[in-house]
CSV table of C-alpha atoms and ligand atoms in Angstrom, one decimal:
chain,number,residue,atom,x,y,z
A,1,UNK,CA,303.4,-148.9,69.1
A,2,UNK,CA,302.7,-146.0,72.4
A,3,UNK,CA,305.3,-143.6,72.0
A,4,UNK,CA,305.3,-142.2,75.5
A,5,UNK,CA,306.7,-138.7,77.4
A,6,UNK,CA,307.2,-139.0,81.3
A,7,UNK,CA,307.9,-137.0,83.5
A,8,UNK,CA,309.8,-137.9,87.1
A,9,UNK,CA,312.2,-136.5,89.9
A,10,UNK,CA,315.2,-138.8,89.7
A,11,UNK,CA,317.4,-138.2,92.7
A,12,UNK,CA,315.4,-135.2,93.4
A,13,UNK,CA,316.3,-133.5,90.2
A,14,UNK,CA,312.6,-133.0,87.7
A,15,UNK,CA,313.4,-135.4,84.5
A,16,UNK,CA,311.6,-135.8,81.2
A,17,UNK,CA,312.3,-138.8,79.1
A,18,UNK,CA,310.8,-140.0,76.1
A,19,UNK,CA,310.1,-143.6,75.8
A,20,UNK,CA,308.6,-146.6,73.6
A,21,UNK,CA,305.7,-148.1,76.2
A,22,UNK,CA,307.5,-151.4,75.9
A,23,UNK,CA,310.8,-150.3,77.3
A,24,UNK,CA,310.9,-151.0,81.1
A,25,UNK,CA,312.5,-148.5,83.3
A,26,UNK,CA,315.8,-149.8,84.0
A,27,UNK,CA,316.2,-149.1,79.9
A,28,UNK,CA,315.2,-145.8,79.9
A,29,UNK,CA,317.1,-144.7,83.2
A,30,UNK,CA,320.1,-146.7,81.7
A,31,UNK,CA,319.6,-144.8,78.1
A,32,UNK,CA,319.5,-141.4,80.4
A,33,UNK,CA,323.1,-142.1,82.1
A,34,UNK,CA,321.9,-143.0,84.8
A,35,UNK,CA,324.4,-146.2,84.2
A,36,UNK,CA,324.6,-147.0,88.4
A,37,UNK,CA,321.5,-149.0,87.6
A,38,UNK,CA,323.0,-152.4,86.9
A,39,UNK,CA,321.2,-155.2,84.5
A,40,UNK,CA,321.7,-158.4,85.7
A,41,UNK,CA,318.9,-160.9,85.2
A,42,UNK,CA,316.5,-159.2,83.7
A,43,UNK,CA,313.6,-161.0,85.8
A,44,UNK,CA,313.6,-159.6,89.2
A,45,UNK,CA,315.7,-162.1,90.6
A,46,UNK,CA,319.4,-160.8,91.3
A,47,UNK,CA,318.4,-157.0,92.7
A,48,UNK,CA,321.0,-155.0,90.6
A,49,UNK,CA,318.5,-153.1,89.2
A,50,UNK,CA,317.2,-152.3,92.4
A,51,UNK,CA,315.9,-148.2,92.4
A,52,UNK,CA,313.3,-147.0,95.0
A,53,UNK,CA,310.4,-145.9,93.8
A,54,UNK,CA,308.6,-143.5,95.7
A,55,UNK,CA,311.1,-144.9,98.4
A,56,UNK,CA,310.0,-148.9,98.1
A,57,UNK,CA,312.6,-150.9,96.6
A,58,UNK,CA,311.7,-152.2,93.2
A,59,UNK,CA,312.9,-153.9,90.1
A,60,UNK,CA,313.3,-151.6,87.8
A,61,UNK,CA,313.9,-154.3,85.2
A,62,UNK,CA,310.5,-155.5,85.6
A,63,UNK,CA,308.7,-151.9,86.3
A,64,UNK,CA,307.4,-150.4,82.5
A,65,UNK,CA,308.9,-146.7,82.1
A,66,UNK,CA,305.3,-145.9,82.2
A,67,UNK,CA,305.5,-146.3,85.2
A,68,UNK,CA,307.6,-143.6,86.6
A,69,UNK,CA,304.9,-140.9,85.1
A,70,UNK,CA,304.9,-138.8,88.2
A,71,UNK,CA,306.4,-140.5,90.3
A,72,UNK,CA,310.2,-140.3,92.4
A,73,UNK,CA,312.6,-142.2,91.7
A,74,UNK,CA,316.3,-142.8,93.6
A,75,UNK,CA,319.2,-144.8,92.7
A,76,UNK,CA,322.2,-145.1,93.9
A,77,UNK,CA,324.0,-141.7,93.4
A,78,UNK,CA,321.2,-140.4,95.1
A,79,UNK,CA,322.5,-142.1,98.3
A,80,UNK,CA,326.1,-140.1,98.0
A,81,UNK,CA,329.4,-139.7,96.0
A,82,UNK,CA,333.0,-140.1,96.6
A,83,UNK,CA,332.9,-136.3,98.0
A,84,UNK,CA,330.0,-136.7,100.5
A,85,UNK,CA,329.5,-141.0,100.7
A,86,UNK,CA,325.7,-141.7,103.0
A,87,UNK,CA,327.2,-144.0,105.9
A,88,UNK,CA,326.2,-147.1,104.5
A,89,UNK,CA,328.6,-146.0,101.8
A,90,UNK,CA,331.8,-145.8,104.0
A,91,UNK,CA,330.4,-149.0,105.5
A,92,UNK,CA,331.0,-150.6,103.0
A,93,UNK,CA,334.4,-149.3,102.4
A,94,UNK,CA,335.4,-149.9,105.4
A,95,UNK,CA,334.3,-153.1,105.9
A,96,UNK,CA,335.5,-154.5,102.3
A,97,UNK,CA,331.6,-155.0,101.2
A,98,UNK,CA,332.6,-154.8,97.5
A,99,UNK,CA,334.4,-156.5,95.7
A,100,UNK,CA,333.9,-156.3,91.7
A,101,UNK,CA,330.6,-154.0,92.6
A,102,UNK,CA,328.2,-155.0,90.5
A,103,UNK,CA,325.6,-155.9,93.4
A,104,UNK,CA,326.4,-152.6,95.2
A,105,UNK,CA,324.0,-150.1,94.1
A,106,UNK,CA,321.1,-152.3,94.7
A,107,UNK,CA,322.6,-154.1,98.3
A,108,UNK,CA,323.0,-150.2,99.2
A,109,UNK,CA,319.4,-149.0,98.5
A,110,UNK,CA,317.6,-152.3,99.8
A,111,UNK,CA,319.9,-151.7,103.2
A,112,UNK,CA,319.7,-148.2,103.1
A,113,UNK,CA,315.2,-148.6,103.0
A,114,UNK,CA,315.6,-151.6,105.5
A,115,UNK,CA,317.3,-148.8,108.1
A,116,UNK,CA,314.7,-145.4,107.4
A,117,UNK,CA,312.2,-148.5,107.9
A,118,UNK,CA,313.5,-150.5,110.6
A,119,UNK,CA,316.7,-148.5,111.9
A,120,UNK,CA,317.6,-150.9,114.6
A,121,UNK,CA,317.3,-153.9,112.7
A,122,UNK,CA,318.8,-156.8,114.2
A,123,UNK,CA,321.2,-159.4,112.0
A,124,UNK,CA,318.5,-161.8,111.1
A,125,UNK,CA,315.9,-158.8,109.7
A,126,UNK,CA,319.1,-157.5,107.4
A,127,UNK,CA,319.8,-160.9,106.1
A,128,UNK,CA,316.2,-161.7,105.2
A,129,UNK,CA,316.2,-157.8,104.1
A,130,UNK,CA,318.8,-158.4,101.3
A,131,UNK,CA,318.0,-161.8,100.7
A,132,UNK,CA,316.4,-161.1,97.3
A,133,UNK,CA,319.6,-159.4,96.7
A,134,UNK,CA,322.8,-161.4,95.2
A,135,UNK,CA,326.3,-160.9,95.2
A,136,UNK,CA,328.8,-163.0,93.3
A,137,UNK,CA,331.5,-162.0,95.7
A,138,UNK,CA,331.9,-161.2,98.9
A,139,UNK,CA,330.1,-164.2,100.7
A,140,UNK,CA,327.5,-161.9,102.1
A,141,UNK,CA,328.9,-161.8,105.9
A,142,UNK,CA,330.9,-158.2,105.3
A,143,UNK,CA,328.0,-156.7,103.8
A,144,UNK,CA,325.6,-157.5,106.8
A,145,UNK,CA,328.5,-156.1,108.7
A,146,UNK,CA,328.6,-153.3,106.7
A,147,UNK,CA,324.9,-153.0,107.2
A,148,UNK,CA,324.7,-154.3,110.8
A,149,UNK,CA,327.2,-151.4,111.7
A,150,UNK,CA,324.6,-148.7,110.8
A,151,UNK,CA,322.2,-150.2,112.5
A,152,UNK,CA,321.1,-147.8,115.6
A,153,UNK,CA,322.5,-150.1,118.6
A,154,UNK,CA,325.5,-151.5,116.1
A,155,UNK,CA,326.0,-155.1,116.2
A,156,UNK,CA,322.9,-156.5,118.2
A,157,UNK,CA,322.3,-160.1,117.4
B,1,UNK,CA,316.2,-158.9,76.0
B,2,UNK,CA,313.5,-155.4,75.2
B,3,UNK,CA,310.0,-156.7,74.8
B,4,UNK,CA,308.4,-156.6,71.7
B,5,UNK,CA,306.2,-153.2,70.8
B,6,UNK,CA,302.9,-152.9,72.3
B,7,UNK,CA,299.9,-150.3,72.0
B,8,UNK,CA,299.5,-149.4,75.7
B,9,UNK,CA,296.4,-147.5,77.6
B,10,UNK,CA,296.3,-146.9,81.1
B,11,UNK,CA,292.6,-146.6,81.8
B,12,UNK,CA,290.9,-144.3,83.9
B,13,UNK,CA,288.1,-146.2,85.2
B,14,UNK,CA,286.7,-150.0,85.1
B,15,UNK,CA,284.4,-149.6,83.0
B,16,UNK,CA,287.2,-147.8,80.3
B,17,UNK,CA,289.4,-150.7,80.6
B,18,UNK,CA,286.6,-153.2,80.3
B,19,UNK,CA,285.0,-151.4,77.1
B,20,UNK,CA,288.7,-151.6,76.0
B,21,UNK,CA,289.3,-155.5,76.5
B,22,UNK,CA,286.4,-156.1,75.0
B,23,UNK,CA,287.0,-154.1,71.6
B,24,UNK,CA,290.6,-156.1,71.3
B,25,UNK,CA,290.3,-159.3,72.8
B,26,UNK,CA,292.7,-161.2,72.2
B,27,UNK,CA,295.3,-158.9,71.7
B,28,UNK,CA,294.7,-157.4,74.6
B,29,UNK,CA,296.5,-157.7,78.1
B,30,UNK,CA,295.8,-156.4,81.5
B,31,UNK,CA,298.7,-155.7,83.4
B,32,UNK,CA,299.0,-155.3,87.4
B,33,UNK,CA,302.0,-155.3,89.3
B,34,UNK,CA,304.0,-156.9,86.4
B,35,UNK,CA,305.9,-159.0,88.2
B,36,UNK,CA,304.9,-162.1,86.2
B,37,UNK,CA,303.7,-160.2,82.8
B,38,UNK,CA,306.6,-158.4,82.8
B,39,UNK,CA,309.6,-161.2,82.1
B,40,UNK,CA,307.4,-163.0,79.6
B,41,UNK,CA,306.6,-159.6,77.7
B,42,UNK,CA,311.0,-159.1,77.9
B,43,UNK,CA,311.8,-163.0,77.3
B,44,UNK,CA,308.9,-162.5,74.4
B,45,UNK,CA,307.0,-165.1,75.9
B,46,UNK,CA,304.0,-162.6,75.5
B,47,UNK,CA,303.7,-160.6,72.9
B,48,UNK,CA,300.2,-158.7,73.5
B,49,UNK,CA,299.0,-155.9,70.7
B,50,UNK,CA,297.9,-153.8,73.8
B,51,UNK,CA,298.7,-153.8,77.2
B,52,UNK,CA,296.4,-152.5,79.3
B,53,UNK,CA,297.4,-150.7,82.9
B,54,UNK,CA,294.8,-151.5,85.5
B,55,UNK,CA,297.4,-149.3,88.3
B,56,UNK,CA,294.6,-146.2,87.8
B,57,UNK,CA,291.8,-148.5,88.8
B,58,UNK,CA,291.9,-147.2,92.1
B,59,UNK,CA,288.4,-148.8,92.9
B,60,UNK,CA,290.4,-152.6,92.5
B,61,UNK,CA,292.6,-151.5,95.8
B,62,UNK,CA,289.8,-151.9,98.0
B,63,UNK,CA,289.5,-154.0,101.2
B,64,UNK,CA,285.6,-154.6,102.2
B,65,UNK,CA,284.2,-156.9,105.2
B,66,UNK,CA,281.0,-158.8,104.3
B,67,UNK,CA,279.3,-161.1,106.2
B,68,UNK,CA,281.7,-163.8,107.3
B,69,UNK,CA,283.7,-163.1,104.3
B,70,UNK,CA,286.9,-160.7,103.5
B,71,UNK,CA,286.6,-159.0,99.9
B,72,UNK,CA,290.1,-158.2,98.9
B,73,UNK,CA,290.6,-156.4,96.0
B,74,UNK,CA,292.6,-157.4,92.9
B,75,UNK,CA,295.2,-154.7,93.3
B,76,UNK,CA,295.9,-155.6,96.8
B,77,UNK,CA,299.7,-156.0,97.0
B,78,UNK,CA,301.1,-158.6,98.6
B,79,UNK,CA,303.3,-156.5,100.8
B,80,UNK,CA,300.1,-155.0,102.8
B,81,UNK,CA,299.2,-158.7,103.1
B,82,UNK,CA,302.6,-159.0,104.1
B,83,UNK,CA,301.7,-156.1,106.7
B,84,UNK,CA,298.2,-157.2,107.2
B,85,UNK,CA,296.9,-153.4,106.7
B,86,UNK,CA,293.5,-152.6,107.6
B,87,UNK,CA,290.8,-155.2,107.7
B,88,UNK,CA,293.3,-157.3,105.8
B,89,UNK,CA,294.7,-158.2,109.7
B,90,UNK,CA,291.2,-160.2,109.7
B,91,UNK,CA,293.1,-163.2,107.6
B,92,UNK,CA,296.5,-163.5,109.8
B,93,UNK,CA,296.9,-166.9,107.0
B,94,UNK,CA,297.3,-164.2,104.6
B,95,UNK,CA,300.5,-162.2,106.3
B,96,UNK,CA,302.3,-165.6,106.7
B,97,UNK,CA,301.2,-167.0,102.8
B,98,UNK,CA,302.4,-163.4,101.7
B,99,UNK,CA,305.5,-162.8,103.7
B,100,UNK,CA,306.8,-166.4,101.5
B,101,UNK,CA,306.5,-164.5,98.0
B,102,UNK,CA,309.5,-164.4,96.1
B,103,UNK,CA,311.5,-161.0,97.5
B,104,UNK,CA,310.5,-158.5,99.1
B,105,UNK,CA,310.6,-156.2,95.3
B,106,UNK,CA,308.1,-158.5,93.7
B,107,UNK,CA,305.7,-157.8,97.3
B,108,UNK,CA,306.4,-154.2,96.8
B,109,UNK,CA,304.7,-154.6,93.2
B,110,UNK,CA,303.1,-157.8,93.0
B,111,UNK,CA,299.4,-158.1,93.7
B,112,UNK,CA,296.1,-160.6,95.2
B,113,UNK,CA,295.0,-160.5,91.5
B,114,UNK,CA,297.6,-160.9,89.2
B,115,UNK,CA,298.6,-164.2,91.1
B,116,UNK,CA,295.3,-165.8,91.3
B,117,UNK,CA,294.8,-164.5,87.5
B,118,UNK,CA,298.7,-165.7,86.3
B,119,UNK,CA,297.9,-169.4,88.4
B,120,UNK,CA,301.2,-170.6,88.8
B,121,UNK,CA,301.0,-174.1,90.4
B,122,UNK,CA,303.4,-173.4,93.1
B,123,UNK,CA,301.7,-169.6,94.2
B,124,UNK,CA,301.1,-169.6,97.5
B,125,UNK,CA,297.7,-167.0,97.2
B,126,UNK,CA,296.1,-169.8,94.7
B,127,UNK,CA,296.2,-172.4,97.7
B,128,UNK,CA,295.5,-170.1,100.4
B,129,UNK,CA,292.6,-169.3,98.3
B,130,UNK,CA,291.9,-173.1,98.1
B,131,UNK,CA,292.5,-173.5,101.6
B,132,UNK,CA,289.3,-170.6,102.6
B,133,UNK,CA,286.7,-171.9,100.2
B,134,UNK,CA,287.3,-168.8,98.3
B,135,UNK,CA,285.9,-167.5,95.1
B,136,UNK,CA,286.9,-165.0,92.9
B,137,UNK,CA,284.7,-162.5,90.8
B,138,UNK,CA,285.0,-161.7,88.0
B,139,UNK,CA,283.7,-158.5,85.4
B,140,UNK,CA,283.7,-157.7,81.9
B,141,UNK,CA,281.8,-155.2,80.2
B,142,UNK,CA,278.6,-157.7,80.3
B,143,UNK,CA,278.3,-157.7,83.2
B,144,UNK,CA,279.9,-159.7,87.2
B,145,UNK,CA,280.2,-163.7,88.0
B,146,UNK,CA,281.3,-165.3,90.4
B,147,UNK,CA,283.4,-168.5,90.6
B,148,UNK,CA,284.7,-170.7,93.2
B,149,UNK,CA,288.2,-171.4,93.4
B,150,UNK,CA,287.7,-175.0,92.7
B,151,UNK,CA,286.3,-174.2,89.8
B,152,UNK,CA,288.7,-170.9,88.6
B,153,UNK,CA,291.9,-172.9,88.1
B,154,UNK,CA,291.9,-174.7,85.5
B,155,UNK,CA,295.5,-175.7,84.3
B,156,UNK,CA,298.8,-174.7,84.8
B,157,UNK,CA,298.5,-171.2,84.2
B,158,UNK,CA,295.2,-171.5,82.5
B,159,UNK,CA,291.6,-170.2,84.8
B,160,UNK,CA,288.2,-169.8,84.3
B,161,UNK,CA,288.9,-165.9,82.8
B,162,UNK,CA,287.4,-165.0,79.7
B,163,UNK,CA,288.8,-163.1,77.0
B,164,UNK,CA,287.8,-159.7,78.0
B,165,UNK,CA,287.2,-160.4,81.8
B,166,UNK,CA,289.0,-158.7,84.3
B,167,UNK,CA,289.2,-160.2,88.0
B,168,UNK,CA,288.2,-157.4,90.3
B,169,UNK,CA,288.7,-159.5,93.8
B,170,UNK,CA,288.9,-162.3,95.6
B,171,UNK,CA,286.7,-163.6,98.3
B,172,UNK,CA,287.7,-164.7,101.4
B,173,UNK,CA,285.1,-166.6,103.7
B,174,UNK,CA,286.5,-166.1,106.9
B,175,UNK,CA,287.4,-169.1,109.3
B,176,UNK,CA,285.5,-169.0,112.6
B,177,UNK,CA,286.8,-167.2,115.3
B,178,UNK,CA,289.7,-169.3,117.2
B,179,UNK,CA,290.7,-171.9,113.7
B,180,UNK,CA,294.2,-172.0,113.5
B,181,UNK,CA,296.3,-172.1,110.6
B,182,UNK,CA,299.3,-172.3,109.2
B,183,UNK,CA,301.9,-172.7,105.6
B,184,UNK,CA,304.8,-175.0,105.1
B,185,UNK,CA,306.5,-174.2,102.5
B,186,UNK,CA,310.1,-176.0,100.8
B,187,UNK,CA,312.0,-173.8,98.5
B,188,UNK,CA,315.3,-174.2,97.1
B,189,UNK,CA,316.8,-170.7,98.0
B,190,UNK,CA,315.5,-167.9,99.6
B,191,UNK,CA,313.2,-165.9,97.0
B,192,UNK,CA,312.2,-169.0,95.0
B,193,UNK,CA,309.1,-170.2,94.3
B,194,UNK,CA,308.0,-173.2,96.6
B,195,UNK,CA,308.6,-176.9,95.1
B,196,UNK,CA,305.9,-177.2,97.3
B,197,UNK,CA,303.4,-174.9,100.1
B,198,UNK,CA,301.3,-176.7,101.9
B,199,UNK,CA,298.5,-174.3,103.5
B,200,UNK,CA,296.3,-175.6,106.1
B,201,UNK,CA,293.5,-174.2,108.6
B,202,UNK,CA,291.9,-176.5,111.5
B,203,UNK,CA,288.9,-175.1,113.7
B,204,UNK,CA,288.5,-176.9,117.1
B,205,UNK,CA,285.8,-178.4,118.9
B,206,UNK,CA,286.5,-179.4,122.3
B,207,UNK,CA,289.6,-180.5,121.7
B,208,UNK,CA,289.3,-182.7,118.5
B,209,UNK,CA,288.9,-181.7,115.1
B,210,UNK,CA,285.9,-180.0,114.1
B,211,UNK,CA,287.0,-178.9,110.6
B,212,UNK,CA,290.8,-179.5,108.5
B,213,UNK,CA,291.4,-178.0,105.4
B,214,UNK,CA,294.7,-178.6,103.6
B,215,UNK,CA,295.3,-177.2,99.9
B,216,UNK,CA,299.0,-177.5,98.9
B,217,UNK,CA,300.8,-175.9,95.5
B,218,UNK,CA,303.2,-177.4,93.3
B,219,UNK,CA,301.7,-180.9,93.3
B,220,UNK,CA,300.0,-181.1,90.2
B,221,UNK,CA,298.6,-178.0,87.2
B,222,UNK,CA,296.0,-176.8,89.9
B,223,UNK,CA,296.2,-176.1,93.8
B,224,UNK,CA,294.6,-179.5,95.2
B,225,UNK,CA,292.4,-180.0,98.3
B,226,UNK,CA,292.9,-183.5,100.3
B,227,UNK,CA,289.5,-184.2,100.9
B,228,UNK,CA,289.5,-187.4,101.9
B,229,UNK,CA,292.5,-186.7,104.7
B,230,UNK,CA,290.1,-184.1,105.7
B,231,UNK,CA,287.6,-186.2,105.8
B,232,UNK,CA,289.7,-188.7,108.1
B,233,UNK,CA,290.9,-185.5,110.6
B,234,UNK,CA,287.4,-185.4,111.4
B,235,UNK,CA,286.9,-185.7,115.6
B,236,UNK,CA,290.5,-186.8,115.3
B,237,UNK,CA,292.0,-185.4,119.1
B,238,UNK,CA,295.0,-183.9,119.6
B,239,UNK,CA,297.2,-186.1,121.4
B,240,UNK,CA,300.7,-185.7,120.1
B,241,UNK,CA,302.0,-187.7,116.7
B,242,UNK,CA,297.9,-188.3,116.1
B,243,UNK,CA,297.9,-185.6,112.4
B,244,UNK,CA,301.0,-187.6,111.8
B,245,UNK,CA,300.0,-191.0,112.0
B,246,UNK,CA,296.6,-190.1,110.1
B,247,UNK,CA,299.0,-188.3,107.4
B,248,UNK,CA,300.7,-191.4,107.2
B,249,UNK,CA,298.6,-193.9,106.8
B,250,UNK,CA,296.9,-193.4,103.6
B,251,UNK,CA,299.0,-192.0,100.1
B,252,UNK,CA,297.7,-188.3,99.4
B,253,UNK,CA,295.3,-187.9,96.9
B,254,UNK,CA,297.9,-186.1,94.8
B,255,UNK,CA,299.5,-187.1,91.3
B,256,UNK,CA,302.6,-184.9,90.9
B,257,UNK,CA,304.8,-184.7,88.0
B,258,UNK,CA,308.6,-184.4,88.3
B,259,UNK,CA,309.9,-181.6,86.2
B,260,UNK,CA,313.9,-179.5,86.0
B,261,UNK,CA,312.9,-178.7,90.1
B,262,UNK,CA,312.0,-182.3,91.9
B,263,UNK,CA,311.1,-185.5,90.5
B,264,UNK,CA,307.3,-187.0,91.5
B,265,UNK,CA,308.6,-188.9,94.6
B,266,UNK,CA,310.7,-186.1,96.0
B,267,UNK,CA,307.2,-183.8,95.3
B,268,UNK,CA,305.4,-186.3,96.9
B,269,UNK,CA,307.5,-186.6,99.5
B,270,UNK,CA,307.7,-182.7,100.4
B,271,UNK,CA,303.9,-183.1,100.4
B,272,UNK,CA,303.8,-185.5,103.2
B,273,UNK,CA,306.3,-183.4,105.6
B,274,UNK,CA,304.7,-180.1,105.4
B,275,UNK,CA,301.0,-181.5,105.1
B,276,UNK,CA,301.6,-182.8,108.3
B,277,UNK,CA,304.0,-180.2,109.7
B,278,UNK,CA,301.2,-176.8,108.6
B,279,UNK,CA,298.2,-179.1,110.4
B,280,UNK,CA,299.9,-179.6,113.7
B,281,UNK,CA,301.3,-176.1,113.6
B,282,UNK,CA,297.7,-175.1,112.7
B,283,UNK,CA,296.3,-177.1,115.3
B,284,UNK,CA,298.1,-176.0,118.5
B,285,UNK,CA,297.3,-172.3,116.8
B,286,UNK,CA,293.5,-173.3,117.6
B,287,UNK,CA,294.1,-175.1,121.0
B,288,UNK,CA,296.3,-171.7,121.5
B,289,UNK,CA,292.9,-169.7,120.4
B,290,UNK,CA,290.8,-171.8,122.7
B,291,UNK,CA,292.3,-171.8,126.4
C,1,FAD,C1,311.6,-163.0,91.7
C,1,FAD,C2,310.4,-163.3,91.3
C,1,FAD,C3,309.8,-164.6,92.2
C,1,FAD,C4,308.1,-164.9,92.4
C,1,FAD,N1,308.6,-165.6,93.4
C,1,FAD,C5,306.9,-165.8,93.9
C,1,FAD,C6,306.4,-167.3,94.1
C,1,FAD,O1,307.1,-167.0,95.6
C,1,FAD,N2,305.1,-167.7,94.9
C,1,FAD,C7,304.4,-166.4,94.6
C,1,FAD,O2,303.2,-166.6,94.5
C,1,FAD,N3,305.0,-165.8,93.3
C,1,FAD,C8,306.1,-165.4,92.8
C,1,FAD,N4,306.1,-164.4,91.9
C,1,FAD,C9,305.4,-163.5,91.1
C,1,FAD,C10,304.6,-163.0,91.8
C,1,FAD,O3,303.9,-163.1,93.0
C,1,FAD,C11,304.0,-162.0,90.9
C,1,FAD,O4,303.1,-160.9,91.3
C,1,FAD,C12,302.5,-162.2,90.5
C,1,FAD,O5,302.6,-163.9,90.3
C,1,FAD,C13,302.0,-161.8,89.8
C,1,FAD,O6,301.2,-160.4,90.1
C,1,FAD,P1,301.1,-159.2,89.7
C,1,FAD,O7,300.3,-158.0,90.1
C,1,FAD,O8,302.6,-159.1,89.5
C,1,FAD,O9,300.8,-159.5,88.1
C,1,FAD,P2,301.1,-159.2,86.3
C,1,FAD,O10,302.5,-160.1,86.2
C,1,FAD,O11,301.0,-157.7,85.7
C,1,FAD,O12,300.0,-160.2,86.0
C,1,FAD,C14,300.3,-161.5,85.3
C,1,FAD,C15,298.8,-162.2,84.6
C,1,FAD,O13,297.7,-162.1,85.5
C,1,FAD,C16,297.4,-160.7,84.3
C,1,FAD,N5,296.5,-160.3,85.4
C,1,FAD,C17,296.8,-159.2,85.6
C,1,FAD,N6,295.7,-159.1,87.3
C,1,FAD,C18,294.5,-159.4,86.3
C,1,FAD,C19,293.6,-158.8,86.8
C,1,FAD,N7,293.0,-158.2,87.9
C,1,FAD,N8,292.2,-160.0,86.0
C,1,FAD,C20,292.9,-160.4,85.3
C,1,FAD,N9,293.9,-160.9,84.8
C,1,FAD,C21,294.7,-160.4,85.2
C,1,FAD,C22,297.8,-160.3,83.6
C,1,FAD,O14,297.7,-159.9,82.5
C,1,FAD,C23,299.1,-161.9,83.1
C,1,FAD,O15,298.9,-162.6,82.2
C,1,FAD,C24,307.5,-164.0,91.7
C,1,FAD,C25,308.2,-163.2,91.0
C,1,FAD,C26,309.8,-162.6,90.4
C,1,FAD,C27,309.8,-161.7,89.6
C,2,FES,S1,318.4,-157.3,86.6
C,2,FES,FE1,316.2,-156.8,87.7
C,2,FES,S2,316.9,-157.9,89.2
C,2,FES,FE2,318.7,-158.7,88.3
C,3,FES,S1,330.6,-157.7,94.8
C,3,FES,FE1,330.8,-158.4,93.5
C,3,FES,S2,329.0,-159.2,93.1
C,3,FES,FE2,328.5,-158.3,95.1
């Protein structure tokens, strides 16, 4: 069993972690208190464990922790907090886009990466982008509304 | 569930990786994007003693143009195919096929080599490889061999890869300029594997079919080519309905089995519908390219 020492940045802060090689990034992040990263399916399907790895949404349940070495990680805490929310977070609140909230961190990070790459994303593009993030509560409409409200030229078809 | 413990190595060169794989034989398992292997590890369906991480092998990320073909390195990601980055744009069929793979997070990490080596019967890229009469390049500490896609896929999740061997690239012969192509598939929910997928490539000569190729995923343990239908389509003109009639006239040469996702009968039905749709769209695209 290989033990590794890995160094990465987490929400802008340099971090180190000691881990066995068979641990996933999800396990290591949660063990060090990043419980804003949620474990749902553990199989890459649901998107609750989404983190940005060098800016790209990935399923942290399907990434070995060893792969975080030297990389930049962002969780929803890196987006903003109650004191200084990101516009997407404010829009989720304003639109009632979170109910139980379990899917919300993954939804926000996926939406953030989408609007960073496609600031004028249409509703169709938003739907496609969040197709891999499952929500058991909202029925998605309010989530799409919230994200669309943050797109440039908001509420385009 | 956490994966069972294993040793981990991330060799810096292909030669080192091949040495490791030779020394450790069946105990070792290569790791590419991890989008199929990590779930197998955490479900403990795979319990290798050693995981050999290929992530540092930059030599496997290259895309090269060879006469008439594209050679795509094993570690090229689905995302790069989907975006048609660089030389990959020479084969737009890859864009259409890759965009259908799983969800965006899978495409961000999953690789061509991993998909082809994993050989899921419902996967898109093995069918693309079959439709284009492609081949795979396999390397071991003993040397290199090139295996045609038709011989590479042996059974469900089973390929001609020998222990100690790595898939280093796939070779995709480029269809003639003006060829049309299409991928049509049906999956139950966005992001699921297809139940059945059809990949069609059509080349026209003066409004008639010079060559049509179809590969299906999800109708058997390995991607299937429809040789008899392809032969019947040769010379067919493209009046409306001609392709649909040709597909309907003969039972497709497939023998799907039923499983929890779909009955054999339903797979057969999907195969016929998707084959006709893919061929029609590919033929239309080829027609447009000529005009
Ligand atoms: C939720 C979800 C949905 C998905 N949906 C689809 C889908 O619709 N269509 C589809 O095609 N795929 C789908 N996939 C699978 C995805 O495409 C995987 O990325 C792919 O099958 C494996 O590629 P990988 O690079 O992740 O390989 P890994 O998971 O790292 O490896 C897979 C297997 O191949 C072996 N291997 C990897 N690279 C090599 C190599 N170079 N040489 C020899 N052996 C190698 C590994 O040892 C392992 O056995 C899905 C996955 C998930 C999690
Ligand atoms: S827990 Fe990772 S995708 Fe569901
Ligand atoms: S708000 Fe409960 S799962 Fe989305």
